[in-house]
Amino acid sequence: MTTLQYLGISVRFIIVLCSPQHSDQPETWQVKGIVGTFLSFPERVLKSGNLLYGDLGNIAQVYPGKQSNTNLEKRFKNRLHWNNVTGVFTLSDLQIDDSGVYTVENADAEEKMTHAFQLTVYYVLSKPQVTVHDNISCSVVCSVENGREVTLSWYRGGEILNQISSPDHITLSLPLKVDEQNRDSYRCEAANPVSKETAVVPNSCIESDPSKVTDGDATTQGSLIAVICVLVASGLVGLAICLKKRRNGQQHEDSPERKQDDILYAEITHIKPADNQEVRTGIQELESLRDNPNLTSVYDTLQLHRMADSEDVDTKSNGTS
């Protein structure tokens, strides 16, 4: 405390001296990794040093003479390597539980140098799925499997419309009502610090309100109706033709000419009368028929005999009377 006299007034004040605080903890750098890939820590150890991990402590050692031992911890066996040329530690086949703080101790110089790295391992995101929830209102839902630091967002052009994230590893879902006329301007985006995937609105989302149907939609509907009418008319014409052909076929089968064609005529042989039978002669009509060269058919022969029998009956009747 210091006291000054100024114009008879005593003024007291405290002088506080500030100095930078030095911490023994090294600065921690943030690094990110992807499951299944590898990560090289950007700090070189060429002659002597160590790699430490969280509470496990030393997990790799480098001795003078370019010797190393990277199998100090079973969980990192065959995955942790040291390059004697570059002096870099590399961890391969990264897993989610590899996340944590790694510290590189470099003893190449007289004063040991320490560098810490906070590693966070992420999954590569799968493509989000957009499904139609309601065709009438053109409502859609975008969903994606959640993971570490995943954010699901709806965009229209460059404008963000809605967004969701959750620390719980559950499926993220985000609904949205889409303007069908500007459907192509919407996109759903899933992102985490190492990957990004997008999806668009499916074509099955169609506005059903007739007042909102565009000219292109009306033209398409008109063309579809015309095609359907042509197909129906063609079917009716074909059916009428088939029915007509079937009816004509039945009439042909039932016609007299068809029936007459089905009659079988038997051949009749004329038997010459015996000697004791009376030979009917003297009938002028019969004589003229016999001499007729055009009388060749069986029918004419039958008629000839019928007329002869009739004439004989008439002759006997007249004689009796």
GROMACS .gro file of N, CA, C and O in nm, residues 23-27 43-45 47-52 58 60-62 89 103-116:
model
  132
   23SER      N    1   0.216  -2.264  -1.713
   23SER     CA    2   0.156  -2.391  -1.673
   23SER      C    3   0.245  -2.505  -1.716
   23SER      O    4   0.310  -2.499  -1.822
   24ASP      N    5   0.246  -2.607  -1.633
   24ASP     CA    6   0.324  -2.725  -1.668
   24ASP      C    7   0.254  -2.811  -1.774
   24ASP      O    8   0.316  -2.899  -1.834
   25GLN      N    9   0.122  -2.791  -1.794
   25GLN     CA   10   0.046  -2.869  -1.891
   25GLN      C   11   0.072  -2.818  -2.032
   25GLN      O   12   0.067  -2.698  -2.058
   26PRO      N   13   0.101  -2.909  -2.128
   26PRO     CA   14   0.125  -2.865  -2.266
   26PRO      C   15  -0.005  -2.824  -2.335
   26PRO      O   16  -0.114  -2.862  -2.292
   27GLU      N   17   0.010  -2.745  -2.438
   27GLU     CA   18  -0.107  -2.706  -2.518
   27GLU      C   19  -0.161  -2.829  -2.592
   27GLU      O   20  -0.085  -2.909  -2.645
   43GLU      N   21   0.415  -3.477  -3.470
   43GLU     CA   22   0.529  -3.439  -3.387
   43GLU      C   23   0.635  -3.548  -3.401
   43GLU      O   24   0.609  -3.667  -3.379
   44ARG      N   25   0.759  -3.508  -3.435
   44ARG     CA   26   0.863  -3.606  -3.466
   44ARG      C   27   0.948  -3.640  -3.344
   44ARG      O   28   0.982  -3.553  -3.265
   45VAL      N   29   0.980  -3.768  -3.335
   45VAL     CA   30   1.076  -3.817  -3.235
   45VAL      C   31   1.180  -3.899  -3.312
   45VAL      O   32   1.154  -4.011  -3.355
   47LYS      N   33   1.524  -3.961  -3.209
   47LYS     CA   34   1.624  -4.037  -3.134
   47LYS      C   35   1.566  -4.101  -3.008
   47LYS      O   36   1.583  -4.220  -2.984
   48SER      N   37   1.498  -4.022  -2.931
   48SER     CA   38   1.450  -4.073  -2.804
   48SER      C   39   1.319  -4.002  -2.766
   48SER      O   40   1.307  -3.879  -2.786
   49GLY      N   41   1.224  -4.080  -2.717
   49GLY     CA   42   1.098  -4.019  -2.676
   49GLY      C   43   0.994  -4.125  -2.644
   49GLY      O   44   1.020  -4.246  -2.647
   50ASN      N   45   0.870  -4.077  -2.614
   50ASN     CA   46   0.762  -4.166  -2.575
   50ASN      C   47   0.629  -4.116  -2.630
   50ASN      O   48   0.614  -3.996  -2.663
   51LEU      N   49   0.533  -4.207  -2.634
   51LEU     CA   50   0.394  -4.173  -2.667
   51LEU      C   51   0.307  -4.223  -2.553
   51LEU      O   52   0.311  -4.341  -2.518
   52LEU      N   53   0.228  -4.132  -2.496
   52LEU     CA   54   0.143  -4.165  -2.383
   52LEU      C   55  -0.004  -4.151  -2.423
   52LEU      O   56  -0.039  -4.067  -2.509
   58ASN      N   57   0.250  -4.467  -2.074
   58ASN     CA   58   0.338  -4.489  -2.187
   58ASN      C   59   0.290  -4.609  -2.270
   58ASN      O   60   0.277  -4.720  -2.220
   60ALA      N   61   0.423  -4.640  -2.611
   60ALA     CA   62   0.529  -4.663  -2.711
   60ALA      C   63   0.655  -4.589  -2.667
   60ALA      O   64   0.648  -4.480  -2.609
   61GLN      N   65   0.770  -4.650  -2.697
   61GLN     CA   66   0.899  -4.593  -2.659
   61GLN      C   67   0.995  -4.594  -2.778
   61GLN      O   68   0.992  -4.688  -2.858
   62VAL      N   69   1.078  -4.488  -2.783
   62VAL     CA   70   1.184  -4.479  -2.884
   62VAL      C   71   1.316  -4.464  -2.809
   62VAL      O   72   1.332  -4.374  -2.726
   89PHE      N   73   0.472  -4.110  -3.502
   89PHE     CA   74   0.390  -4.220  -3.454
   89PHE      C   75   0.259  -4.225  -3.536
   89PHE      O   76   0.197  -4.120  -3.560
  103THR      N   77  -0.013  -3.797  -2.586
  103THR     CA   78   0.096  -3.703  -2.559
  103THR      C   79   0.227  -3.757  -2.614
  103THR      O   80   0.266  -3.871  -2.586
  104VAL      N   81   0.293  -3.674  -2.694
  104VAL     CA   82   0.423  -3.709  -2.752
  104VAL      C   83   0.532  -3.638  -2.672
  104VAL      O   84   0.533  -3.514  -2.662
  105GLU      N   85   0.622  -3.717  -2.615
  105GLU     CA   86   0.737  -3.662  -2.542
  105GLU      C   87   0.862  -3.678  -2.629
  105GLU      O   88   0.899  -3.789  -2.666
  106ASN      N   89   0.923  -3.564  -2.660
  106ASN     CA   90   1.040  -3.564  -2.746
  106ASN      C   91   1.163  -3.530  -2.660
  106ASN      O   92   1.176  -3.420  -2.606
  107ALA      N   93   1.253  -3.631  -2.651
  107ALA     CA   94   1.376  -3.612  -2.571
  107ALA      C   95   1.498  -3.601  -2.659
  107ALA      O   96   1.611  -3.628  -2.614
  108ASP      N   97   1.480  -3.563  -2.783
  108ASP     CA   98   1.595  -3.551  -2.873
  108ASP      C   99   1.690  -3.439  -2.825
  108ASP      O  100   1.812  -3.452  -2.834
  109ALA      N  101   1.634  -3.331  -2.777
  109ALA     CA  102   1.716  -3.218  -2.729
  109ALA      C  103   1.742  -3.234  -2.579
  109ALA      O  104   1.689  -3.324  -2.514
  110GLU      N  105   1.824  -3.146  -2.529
  110GLU     CA  106   1.855  -3.151  -2.387
  110GLU      C  107   1.731  -3.127  -2.301
  110GLU      O  108   1.713  -3.187  -2.195
  111GLU      N  109   1.643  -3.036  -2.351
  111GLU     CA  110   1.519  -3.008  -2.278
  111GLU      C  111   1.406  -3.088  -2.341
  111GLU      O  112   1.380  -3.078  -2.461
  112LYS      N  113   1.342  -3.169  -2.262
  112LYS     CA  114   1.232  -3.251  -2.314
  112LYS      C  115   1.114  -3.162  -2.354
  112LYS      O  116   1.076  -3.071  -2.281
  113MET      N  117   1.058  -3.193  -2.473
  113MET     CA  118   0.944  -3.118  -2.525
  113MET      C  119   0.822  -3.210  -2.527
  113MET      O  120   0.832  -3.329  -2.563
  114THR      N  121   0.708  -3.155  -2.490
  114THR     CA  122   0.585  -3.234  -2.482
  114THR      C  123   0.475  -3.168  -2.565
  114THR      O  124   0.454  -3.046  -2.556
  115HIS      N  125   0.405  -3.251  -2.642
  115HIS     CA  126   0.293  -3.204  -2.724
  115HIS      C  127   0.175  -3.300  -2.703
  115HIS      O  128   0.192  -3.422  -2.712
  116ALA      N  129   0.056  -3.244  -2.677
  116ALA     CA  130  -0.064  -3.324  -2.650
  116ALA      C  131  -0.163  -3.308  -2.765
  116ALA      O  132  -0.179  -3.198  -2.822
   0.00000   0.00000   0.00000
